[in-house]
mmCIF file of C-alpha atoms and ligand atoms in Angstrom:
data_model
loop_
_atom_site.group_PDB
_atom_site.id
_atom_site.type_symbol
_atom_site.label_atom_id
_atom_site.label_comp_id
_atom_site.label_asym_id
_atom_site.label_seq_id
_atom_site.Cartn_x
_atom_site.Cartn_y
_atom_site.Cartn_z
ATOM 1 C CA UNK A 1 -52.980 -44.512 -37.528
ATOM 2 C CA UNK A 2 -52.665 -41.636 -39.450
ATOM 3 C CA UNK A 3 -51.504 -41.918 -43.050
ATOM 4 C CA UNK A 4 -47.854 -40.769 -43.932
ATOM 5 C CA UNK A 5 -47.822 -37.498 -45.811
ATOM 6 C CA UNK A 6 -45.309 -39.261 -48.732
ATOM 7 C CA UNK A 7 -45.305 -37.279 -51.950
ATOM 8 C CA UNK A 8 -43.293 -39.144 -54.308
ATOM 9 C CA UNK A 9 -42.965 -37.090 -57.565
ATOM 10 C CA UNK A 10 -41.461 -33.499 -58.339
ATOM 11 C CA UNK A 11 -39.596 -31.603 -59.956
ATOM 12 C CA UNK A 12 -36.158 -29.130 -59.283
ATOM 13 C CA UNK A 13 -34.366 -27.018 -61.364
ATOM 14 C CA UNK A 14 -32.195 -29.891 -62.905
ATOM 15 C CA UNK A 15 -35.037 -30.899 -65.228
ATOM 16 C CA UNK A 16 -38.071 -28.548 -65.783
ATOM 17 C CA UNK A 17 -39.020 -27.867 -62.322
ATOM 18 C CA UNK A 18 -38.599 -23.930 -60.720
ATOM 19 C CA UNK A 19 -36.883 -24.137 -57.834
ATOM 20 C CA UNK A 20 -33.166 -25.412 -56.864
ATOM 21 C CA UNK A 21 -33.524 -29.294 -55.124
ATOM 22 C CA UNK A 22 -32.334 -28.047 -51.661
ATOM 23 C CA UNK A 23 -35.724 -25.765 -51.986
ATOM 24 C CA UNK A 24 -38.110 -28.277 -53.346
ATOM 25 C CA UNK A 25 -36.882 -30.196 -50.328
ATOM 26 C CA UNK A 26 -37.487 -26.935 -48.202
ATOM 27 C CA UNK A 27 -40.557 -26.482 -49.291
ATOM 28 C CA UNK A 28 -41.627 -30.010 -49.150
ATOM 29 C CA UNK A 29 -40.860 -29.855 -45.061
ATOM 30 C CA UNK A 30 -42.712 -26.673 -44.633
ATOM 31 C CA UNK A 31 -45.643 -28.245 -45.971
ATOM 32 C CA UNK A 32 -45.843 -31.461 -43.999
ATOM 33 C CA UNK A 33 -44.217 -33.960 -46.028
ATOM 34 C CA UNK A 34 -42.288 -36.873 -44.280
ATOM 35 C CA UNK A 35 -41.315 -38.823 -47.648
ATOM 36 C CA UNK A 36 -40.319 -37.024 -50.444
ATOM 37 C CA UNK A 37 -38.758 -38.631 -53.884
ATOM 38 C CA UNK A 38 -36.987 -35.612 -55.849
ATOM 39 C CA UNK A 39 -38.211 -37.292 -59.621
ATOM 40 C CA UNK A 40 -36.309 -35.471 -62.461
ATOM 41 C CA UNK A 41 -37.071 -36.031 -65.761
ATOM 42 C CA UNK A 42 -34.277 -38.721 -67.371
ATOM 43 C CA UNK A 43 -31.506 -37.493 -64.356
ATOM 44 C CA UNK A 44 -30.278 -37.308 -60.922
ATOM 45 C CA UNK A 45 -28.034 -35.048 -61.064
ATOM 46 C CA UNK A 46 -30.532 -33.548 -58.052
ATOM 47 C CA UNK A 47 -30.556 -35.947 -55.832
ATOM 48 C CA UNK A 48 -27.157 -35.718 -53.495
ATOM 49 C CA UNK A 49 -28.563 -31.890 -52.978
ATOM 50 C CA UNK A 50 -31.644 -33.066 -52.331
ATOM 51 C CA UNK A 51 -30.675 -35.644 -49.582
ATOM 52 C CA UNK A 52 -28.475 -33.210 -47.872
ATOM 53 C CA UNK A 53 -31.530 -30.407 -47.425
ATOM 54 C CA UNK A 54 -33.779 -33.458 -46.342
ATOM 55 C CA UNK A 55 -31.237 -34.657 -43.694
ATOM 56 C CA UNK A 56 -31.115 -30.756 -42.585
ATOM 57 C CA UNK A 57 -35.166 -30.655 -42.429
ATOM 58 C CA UNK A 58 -35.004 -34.099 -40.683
ATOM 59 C CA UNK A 59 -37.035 -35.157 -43.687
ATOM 60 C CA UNK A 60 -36.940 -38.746 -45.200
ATOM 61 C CA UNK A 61 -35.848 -38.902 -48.651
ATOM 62 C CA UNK A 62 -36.223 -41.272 -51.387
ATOM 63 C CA UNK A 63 -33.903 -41.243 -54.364
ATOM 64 C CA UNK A 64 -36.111 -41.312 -57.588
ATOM 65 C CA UNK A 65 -36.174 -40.338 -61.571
ATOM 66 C CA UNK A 66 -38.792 -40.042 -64.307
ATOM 67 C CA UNK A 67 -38.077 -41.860 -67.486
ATOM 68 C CA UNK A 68 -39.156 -40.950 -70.650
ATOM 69 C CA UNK A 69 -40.261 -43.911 -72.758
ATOM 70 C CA UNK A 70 -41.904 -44.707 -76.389
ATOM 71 C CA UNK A 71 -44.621 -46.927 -76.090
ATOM 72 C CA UNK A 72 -46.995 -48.027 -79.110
ATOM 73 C CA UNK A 73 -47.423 -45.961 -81.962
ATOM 74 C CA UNK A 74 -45.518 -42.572 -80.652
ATOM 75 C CA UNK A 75 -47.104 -42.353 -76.880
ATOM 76 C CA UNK A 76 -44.737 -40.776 -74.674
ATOM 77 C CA UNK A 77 -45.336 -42.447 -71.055
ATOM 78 C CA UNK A 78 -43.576 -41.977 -67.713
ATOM 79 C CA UNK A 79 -42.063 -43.932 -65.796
ATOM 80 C CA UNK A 80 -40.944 -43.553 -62.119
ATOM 81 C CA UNK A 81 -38.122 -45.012 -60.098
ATOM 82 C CA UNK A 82 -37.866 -44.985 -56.611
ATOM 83 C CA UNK A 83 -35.012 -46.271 -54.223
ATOM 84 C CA UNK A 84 -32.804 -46.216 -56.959
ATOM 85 C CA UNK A 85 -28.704 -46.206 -56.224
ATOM 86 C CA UNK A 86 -27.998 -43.211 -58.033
ATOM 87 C CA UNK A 87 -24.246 -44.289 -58.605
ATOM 88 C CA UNK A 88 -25.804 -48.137 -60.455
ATOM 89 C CA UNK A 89 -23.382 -47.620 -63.940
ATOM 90 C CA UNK A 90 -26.413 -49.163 -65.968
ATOM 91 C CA UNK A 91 -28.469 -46.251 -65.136
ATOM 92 C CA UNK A 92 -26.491 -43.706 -65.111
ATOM 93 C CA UNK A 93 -25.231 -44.817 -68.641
ATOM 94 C CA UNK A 94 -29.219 -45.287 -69.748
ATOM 95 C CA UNK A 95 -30.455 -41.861 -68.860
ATOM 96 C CA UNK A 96 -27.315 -40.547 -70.019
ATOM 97 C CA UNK A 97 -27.958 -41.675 -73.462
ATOM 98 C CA UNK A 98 -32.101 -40.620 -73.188
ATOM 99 C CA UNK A 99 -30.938 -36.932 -72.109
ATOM 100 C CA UNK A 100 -28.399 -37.199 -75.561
ATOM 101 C CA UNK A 101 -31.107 -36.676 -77.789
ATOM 102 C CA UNK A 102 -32.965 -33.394 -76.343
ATOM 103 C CA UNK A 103 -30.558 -30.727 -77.879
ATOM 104 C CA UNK A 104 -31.357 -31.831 -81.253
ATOM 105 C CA UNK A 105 -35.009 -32.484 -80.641
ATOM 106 C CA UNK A 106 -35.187 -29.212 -78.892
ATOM 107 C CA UNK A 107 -33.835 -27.545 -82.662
ATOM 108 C CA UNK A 108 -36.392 -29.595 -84.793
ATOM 109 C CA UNK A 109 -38.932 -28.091 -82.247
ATOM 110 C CA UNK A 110 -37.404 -24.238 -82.734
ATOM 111 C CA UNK A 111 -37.699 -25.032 -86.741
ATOM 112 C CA UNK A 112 -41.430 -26.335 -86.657
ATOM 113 C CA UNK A 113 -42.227 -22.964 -84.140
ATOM 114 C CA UNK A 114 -40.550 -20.471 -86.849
ATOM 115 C CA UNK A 115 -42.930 -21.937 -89.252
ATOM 116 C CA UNK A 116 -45.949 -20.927 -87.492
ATOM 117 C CA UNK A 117 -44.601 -17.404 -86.605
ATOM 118 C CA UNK A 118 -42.592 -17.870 -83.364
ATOM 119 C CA UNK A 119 -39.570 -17.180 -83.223
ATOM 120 C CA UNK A 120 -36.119 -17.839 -81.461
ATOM 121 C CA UNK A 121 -37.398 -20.592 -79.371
ATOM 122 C CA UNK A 122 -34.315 -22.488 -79.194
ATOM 123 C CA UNK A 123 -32.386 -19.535 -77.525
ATOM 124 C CA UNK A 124 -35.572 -18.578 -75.740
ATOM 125 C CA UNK A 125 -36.021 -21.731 -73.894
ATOM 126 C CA UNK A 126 -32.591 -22.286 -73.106
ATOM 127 C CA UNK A 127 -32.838 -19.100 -71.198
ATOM 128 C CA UNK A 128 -35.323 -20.732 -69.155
ATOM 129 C CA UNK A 129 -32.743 -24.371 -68.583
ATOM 130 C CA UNK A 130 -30.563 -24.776 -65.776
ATOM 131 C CA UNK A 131 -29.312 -27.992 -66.422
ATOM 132 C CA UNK A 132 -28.451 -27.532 -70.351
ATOM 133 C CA UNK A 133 -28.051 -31.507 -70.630
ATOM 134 C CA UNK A 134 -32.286 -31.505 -70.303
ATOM 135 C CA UNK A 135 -33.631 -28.775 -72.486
ATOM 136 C CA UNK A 136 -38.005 -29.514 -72.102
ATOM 137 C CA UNK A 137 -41.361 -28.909 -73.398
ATOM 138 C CA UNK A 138 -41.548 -26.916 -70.256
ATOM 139 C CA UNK A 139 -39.007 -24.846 -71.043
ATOM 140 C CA UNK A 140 -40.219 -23.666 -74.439
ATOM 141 C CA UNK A 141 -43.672 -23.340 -73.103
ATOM 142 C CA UNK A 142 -42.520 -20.633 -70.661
ATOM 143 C CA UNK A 143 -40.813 -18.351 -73.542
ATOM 144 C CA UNK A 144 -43.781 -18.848 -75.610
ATOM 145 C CA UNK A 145 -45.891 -17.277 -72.691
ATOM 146 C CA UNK A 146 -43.253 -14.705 -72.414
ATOM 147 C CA UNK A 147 -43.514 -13.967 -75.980
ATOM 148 C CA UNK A 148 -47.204 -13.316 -75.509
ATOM 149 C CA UNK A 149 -48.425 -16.339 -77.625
ATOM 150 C CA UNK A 150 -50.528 -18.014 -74.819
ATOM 151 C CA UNK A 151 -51.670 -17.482 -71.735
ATOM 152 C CA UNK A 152 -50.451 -20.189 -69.627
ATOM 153 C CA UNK A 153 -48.498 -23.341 -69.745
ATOM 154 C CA UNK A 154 -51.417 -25.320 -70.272
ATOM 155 C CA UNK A 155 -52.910 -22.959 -73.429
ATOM 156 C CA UNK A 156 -49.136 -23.290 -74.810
ATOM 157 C CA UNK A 157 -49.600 -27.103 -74.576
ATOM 158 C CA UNK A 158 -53.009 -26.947 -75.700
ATOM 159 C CA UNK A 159 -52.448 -25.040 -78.961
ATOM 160 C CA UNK A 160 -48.156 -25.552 -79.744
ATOM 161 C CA UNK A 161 -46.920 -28.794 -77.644
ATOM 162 C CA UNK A 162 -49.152 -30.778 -77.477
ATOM 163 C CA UNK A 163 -48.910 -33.820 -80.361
ATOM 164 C CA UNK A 164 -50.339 -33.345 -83.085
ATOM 165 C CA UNK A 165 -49.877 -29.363 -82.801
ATOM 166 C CA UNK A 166 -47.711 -27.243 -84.419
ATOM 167 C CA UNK A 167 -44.345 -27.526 -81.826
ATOM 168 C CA UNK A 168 -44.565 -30.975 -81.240
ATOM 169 C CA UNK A 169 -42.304 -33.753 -83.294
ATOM 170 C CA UNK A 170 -41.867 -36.972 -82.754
ATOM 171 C CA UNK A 171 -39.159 -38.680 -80.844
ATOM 172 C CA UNK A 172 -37.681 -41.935 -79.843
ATOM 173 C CA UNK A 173 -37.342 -42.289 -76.115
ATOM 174 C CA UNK A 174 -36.494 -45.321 -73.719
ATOM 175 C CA UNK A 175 -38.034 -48.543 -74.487
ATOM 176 C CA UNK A 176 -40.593 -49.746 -71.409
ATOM 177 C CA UNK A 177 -38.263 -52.627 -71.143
ATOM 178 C CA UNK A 178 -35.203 -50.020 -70.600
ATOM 179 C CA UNK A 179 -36.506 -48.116 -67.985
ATOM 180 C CA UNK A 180 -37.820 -51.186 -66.165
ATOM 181 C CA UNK A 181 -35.136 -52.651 -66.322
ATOM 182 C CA UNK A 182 -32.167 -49.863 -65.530
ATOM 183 C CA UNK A 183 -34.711 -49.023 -62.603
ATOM 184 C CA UNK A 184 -35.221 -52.657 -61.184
ATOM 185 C CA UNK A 185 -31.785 -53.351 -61.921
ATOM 186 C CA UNK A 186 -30.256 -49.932 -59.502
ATOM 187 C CA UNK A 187 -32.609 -51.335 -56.557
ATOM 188 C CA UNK A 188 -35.418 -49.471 -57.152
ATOM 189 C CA UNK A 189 -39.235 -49.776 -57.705
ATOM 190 C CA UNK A 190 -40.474 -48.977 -61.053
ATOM 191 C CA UNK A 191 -44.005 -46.922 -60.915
ATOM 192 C CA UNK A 192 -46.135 -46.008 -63.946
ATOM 193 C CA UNK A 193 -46.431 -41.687 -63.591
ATOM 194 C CA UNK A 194 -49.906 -40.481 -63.830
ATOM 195 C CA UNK A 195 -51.682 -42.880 -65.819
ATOM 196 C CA UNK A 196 -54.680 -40.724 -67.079
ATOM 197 C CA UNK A 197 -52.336 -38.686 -68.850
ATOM 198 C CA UNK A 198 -52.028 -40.819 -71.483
ATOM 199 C CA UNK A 199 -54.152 -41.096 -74.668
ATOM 200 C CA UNK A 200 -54.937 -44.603 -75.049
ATOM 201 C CA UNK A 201 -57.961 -46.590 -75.344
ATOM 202 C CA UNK A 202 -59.202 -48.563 -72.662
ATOM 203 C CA UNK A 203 -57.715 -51.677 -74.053
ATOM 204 C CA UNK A 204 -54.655 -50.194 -75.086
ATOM 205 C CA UNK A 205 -53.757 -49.072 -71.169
ATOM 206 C CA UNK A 206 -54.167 -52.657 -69.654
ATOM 207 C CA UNK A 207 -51.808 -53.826 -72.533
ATOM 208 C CA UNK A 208 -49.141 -51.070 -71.286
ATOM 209 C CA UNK A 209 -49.730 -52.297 -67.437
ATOM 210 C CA UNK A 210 -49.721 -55.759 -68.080
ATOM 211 C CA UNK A 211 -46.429 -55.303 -70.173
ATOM 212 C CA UNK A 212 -44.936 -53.145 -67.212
ATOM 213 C CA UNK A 213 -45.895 -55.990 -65.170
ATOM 214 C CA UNK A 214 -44.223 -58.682 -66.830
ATOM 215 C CA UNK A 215 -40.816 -56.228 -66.929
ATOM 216 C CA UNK A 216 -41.138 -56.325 -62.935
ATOM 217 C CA UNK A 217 -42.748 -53.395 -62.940
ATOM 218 C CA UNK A 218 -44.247 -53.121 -59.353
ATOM 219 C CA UNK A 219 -46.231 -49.960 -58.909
ATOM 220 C CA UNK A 220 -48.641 -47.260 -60.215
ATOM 221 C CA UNK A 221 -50.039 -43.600 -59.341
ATOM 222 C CA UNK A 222 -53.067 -43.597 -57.932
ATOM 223 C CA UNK A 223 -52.753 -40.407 -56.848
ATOM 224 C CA UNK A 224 -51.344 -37.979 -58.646
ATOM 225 C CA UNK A 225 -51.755 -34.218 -58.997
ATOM 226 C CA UNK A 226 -53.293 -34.281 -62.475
ATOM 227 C CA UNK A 227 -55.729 -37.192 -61.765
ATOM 228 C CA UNK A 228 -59.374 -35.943 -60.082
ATOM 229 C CA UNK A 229 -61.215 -38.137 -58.476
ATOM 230 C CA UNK A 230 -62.584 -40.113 -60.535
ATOM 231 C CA UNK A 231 -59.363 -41.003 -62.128
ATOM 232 C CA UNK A 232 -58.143 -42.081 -58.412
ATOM 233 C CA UNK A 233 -61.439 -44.655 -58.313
ATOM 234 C CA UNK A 234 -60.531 -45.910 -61.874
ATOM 235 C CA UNK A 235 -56.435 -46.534 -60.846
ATOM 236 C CA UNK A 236 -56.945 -48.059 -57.478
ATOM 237 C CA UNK A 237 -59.079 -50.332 -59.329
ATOM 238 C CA UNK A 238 -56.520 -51.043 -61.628
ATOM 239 C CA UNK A 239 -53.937 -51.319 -58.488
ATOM 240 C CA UNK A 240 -56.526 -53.485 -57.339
ATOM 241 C CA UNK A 241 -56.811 -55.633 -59.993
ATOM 242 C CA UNK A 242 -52.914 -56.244 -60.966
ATOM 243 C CA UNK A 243 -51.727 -56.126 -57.790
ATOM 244 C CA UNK A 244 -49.455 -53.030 -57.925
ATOM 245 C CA UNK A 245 -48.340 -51.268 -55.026
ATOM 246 C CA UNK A 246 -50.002 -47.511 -54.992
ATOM 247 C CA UNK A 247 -48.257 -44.070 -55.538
ATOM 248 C CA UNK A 248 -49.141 -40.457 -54.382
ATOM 249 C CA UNK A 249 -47.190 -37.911 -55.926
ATOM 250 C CA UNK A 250 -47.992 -34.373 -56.419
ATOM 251 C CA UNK A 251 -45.665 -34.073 -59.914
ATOM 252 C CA UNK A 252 -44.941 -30.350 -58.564
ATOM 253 C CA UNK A 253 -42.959 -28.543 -60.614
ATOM 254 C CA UNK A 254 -42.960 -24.756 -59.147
ATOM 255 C CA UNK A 255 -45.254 -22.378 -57.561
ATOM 256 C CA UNK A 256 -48.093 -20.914 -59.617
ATOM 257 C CA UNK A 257 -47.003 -23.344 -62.457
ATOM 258 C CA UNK A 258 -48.941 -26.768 -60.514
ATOM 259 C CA UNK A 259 -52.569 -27.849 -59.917
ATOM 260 C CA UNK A 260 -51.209 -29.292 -56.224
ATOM 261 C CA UNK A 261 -48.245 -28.070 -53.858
ATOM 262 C CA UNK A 262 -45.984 -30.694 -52.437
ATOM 263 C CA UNK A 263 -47.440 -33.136 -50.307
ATOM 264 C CA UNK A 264 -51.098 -31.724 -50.772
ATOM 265 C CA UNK A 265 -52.816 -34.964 -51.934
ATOM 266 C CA UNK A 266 -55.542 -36.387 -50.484
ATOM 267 C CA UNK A 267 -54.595 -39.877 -48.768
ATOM 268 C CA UNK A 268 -54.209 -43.458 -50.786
ATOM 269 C CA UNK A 269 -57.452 -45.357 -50.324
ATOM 270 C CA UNK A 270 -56.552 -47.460 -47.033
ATOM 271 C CA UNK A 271 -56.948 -51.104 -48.706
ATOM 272 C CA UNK A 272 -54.433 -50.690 -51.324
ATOM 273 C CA UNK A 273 -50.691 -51.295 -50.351
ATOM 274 C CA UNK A 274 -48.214 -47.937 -50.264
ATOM 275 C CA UNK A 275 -45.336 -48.394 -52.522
ATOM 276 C CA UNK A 276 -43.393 -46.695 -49.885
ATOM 277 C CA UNK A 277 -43.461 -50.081 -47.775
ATOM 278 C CA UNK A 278 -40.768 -51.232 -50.066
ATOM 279 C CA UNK A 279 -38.960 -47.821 -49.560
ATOM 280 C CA UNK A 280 -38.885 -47.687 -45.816
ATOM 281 C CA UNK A 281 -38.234 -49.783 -43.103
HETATM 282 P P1 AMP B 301 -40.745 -33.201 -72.451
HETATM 283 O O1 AMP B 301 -40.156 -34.228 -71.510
HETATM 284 O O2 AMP B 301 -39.716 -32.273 -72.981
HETATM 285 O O3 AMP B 301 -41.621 -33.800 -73.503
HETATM 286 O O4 AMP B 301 -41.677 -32.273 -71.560
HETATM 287 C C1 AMP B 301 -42.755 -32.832 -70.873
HETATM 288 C C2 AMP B 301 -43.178 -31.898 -69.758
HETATM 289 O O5 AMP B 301 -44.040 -30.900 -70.243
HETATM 290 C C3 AMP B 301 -44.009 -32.612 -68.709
HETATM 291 O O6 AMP B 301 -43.204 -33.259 -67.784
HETATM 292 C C4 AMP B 301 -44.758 -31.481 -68.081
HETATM 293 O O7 AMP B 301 -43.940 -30.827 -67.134
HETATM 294 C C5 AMP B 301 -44.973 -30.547 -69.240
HETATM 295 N N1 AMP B 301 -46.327 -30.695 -69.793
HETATM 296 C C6 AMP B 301 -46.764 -31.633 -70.659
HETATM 297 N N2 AMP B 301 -48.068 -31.428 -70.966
HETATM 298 C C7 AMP B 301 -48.463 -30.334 -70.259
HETATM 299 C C8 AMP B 301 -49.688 -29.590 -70.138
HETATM 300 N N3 AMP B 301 -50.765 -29.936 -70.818
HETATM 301 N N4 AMP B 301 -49.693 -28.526 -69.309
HETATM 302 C C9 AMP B 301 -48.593 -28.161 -68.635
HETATM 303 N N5 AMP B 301 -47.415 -28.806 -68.705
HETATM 304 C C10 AMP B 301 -47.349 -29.875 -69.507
HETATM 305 MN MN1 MN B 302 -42.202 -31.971 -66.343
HETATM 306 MN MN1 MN B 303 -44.551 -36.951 -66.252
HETATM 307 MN MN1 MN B 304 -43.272 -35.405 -63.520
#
C-alpha cells in the first residue's frame, strides 16, 4: 500500500510562518499532501482558516499547535498537539497565558541587540508579525537580515539568537506537564517536535521522553525536516524502544526560509506505528 503523504507540522502567518493558513493549506494540496496539521507556535488562532481551505482542496486536516515548554536547566523544547478541540477552555486559557509573556520578552531581546550595535529591533520585528499576540525569534531574525547583519536566518541564529549569544535571554515557558496535559486533556495526541534539536546529553533526552511518557505523552518525530538521516535511525529507535507512535512533519515555515517544502519527507520506516492512526479513522 502506498504510504500516506501526512505532514504534520507547519507554520502560517499567525505565528512565525510566511504565508496566510488558507495558503499553507494551498500549498500543502499542490504538493501532494493528504494530512496536514497547521502547528502554530503557542495558538490556533489558524486553524478554522485552515480547515475551511482544506475542505475546499478536499484535503484532510488535523487541528494541531506547538507548545513552548522549559525543561531542565533553561532548554526550550517543543511540543506538538494533534486532534486537539480548538474550542477545550483549558487550552485555550494555557496558550493564552504562554503567548502573554512574548511582548515583554521580545523588549528584553531589543535591549540586549542595542547593546551589541543593532538597533530598533523591537519595531523592526514587529514589522515582520501578523499576529501581534506572538512576536518570535523568527521575526527578529528577518529584520536583522534586513539590516544587513547576517546572511540568513540560520547565520542570525548562529551568531544573535541562538542561547548563549548576544539576542538570546532566558525565559520561562510551559511546564512539560502543562502542555501534556492541556493537549491530552482537548483530545489530542501530544508529540515531542524534532528531537535532535535539542542540546542535551544522551542521558538527559531519555529522561525528557520518559517524563513525556509518564504525562501521557504518546508520540515523537521521527521525521522531521531538520533531522538527516541519521537522526531518523536514532528516533525510530527511540520510537522503537518506548513505544511512541511516529511523526513526519516538515516544520515548514515559508518558501526559501525551509530545508523541506510541505509534505516532502521521505516515508516513516514501515514497522513503526503512524501517529496519524489515532487521528483518522
Ligand atoms: P521563539 O519561539 O520565539 O523562541 O522562536 C523559535 C523559532 O525560531 C523556531 O520555531 C524557528 O522557527 C526559529 N529558529 C530557531 N532556531 C533556528 C535556526 N537555527 N535557524 C532558523 N530558524 C530557527
Ligand atoms: Mn518557528
Ligand atoms: Mn519547533
Ligand atoms: Mn515548528
Amino acid at each position: 500500500m502506498k504510504p500516506l503523504n501526512a505532514d504534520l507540522h507547519c507554520h502560517s502567518t499567525c505565528s512565525d510562518g510566511l504565508l496566510a493558513p488558507a495558503e499553507v493549506v494551498r500549498r500543502a494540496a499542490a504538493n501532494g499532501v493528504e494530512l496536514l496539521a497547521l502547528t502554530d507556535h503557542d495558538e490556533i488562532s489558524g486553524l478554522a482558516e485552515a480547515r475551511v481551505a482544506a475542505g475546499e482542496c478536499g484535503l484532510r486536516f488535523v487541528d494541531g499547535v506547538e507548545i513552548s515548554i522549559s525543561w531542565g536547566d533553561d532548554q526550550t523544547v517543543h511540543i506538538v498537539g494533534l486532534g486537539i478541540d480548538p474550542a477545550d477552555p483549558v487550552l485555550v486559557q494555557g496558550l493564552a497565558q504562554v503567548r502573554s509573556g512574548r511582548d515583554a520578552r521580545a523588549l528584553r531581546m531589543a535591549a540586549e541587540l542595542a547593546k551589541v550595535g543593532i538597533h530598533g529591533a523591537y519595531e523592526g520585528a514587529l514589522r515582520h508579525v501578523s499576529n501581534p499576540a506572538l512576536v518570535s525569534r523568527s521575526h527578529f531574525a528577518r529584520y536583522i537580515v534586513e539590516q544587513g547583519h547576517a546572511r540568513d536566518m540560520k547565520e542570525v541564529f548562529d551568531y544573535w539568537l541562538a542561547k548563549g549569544k548576544p539576542g538570546y535571554v532566558e525565559h520561562a515557558w510551559a511546564t512539560l506537564a502543562e502542555a501534556v496535559g492541556w493537549i491530552v486533556g482537548a483530545g489530542g495526541t501530544a508529540v515531542i517536535a524534532h528531537p535532535a534539536r535539542y542540546r542535551l546529553t544522551p542521558a538527559e533526552r531519555r529522561e525528557l521522553f520518559a517524563a513525556f511518557r509518564d504525562l501521557g505523552g504518546e508520540g515523537i518525530e521521527v521525521l522531521s525536516g531538520t533531522q538527516n538521516a541519521a537522526e531518523v535511525r536514532e528516533y525510530a529507535g527511540i520510537a522503537r524502544e518506548f513505544g511512541f507512535l511516529a511523526s513526519r512533519g516538515s516544520d515548514f515555515h515559508g518558501p526559501g526560509e525551509s530545508w523541506v517544502d510541505l509534505g516532502r519527507l521521505p516515508d516513516l520506516p514501515q514497522d513503526l506505528t503512524p501517529v496519524w492512526t489515532r487521528l483518522v479513522s
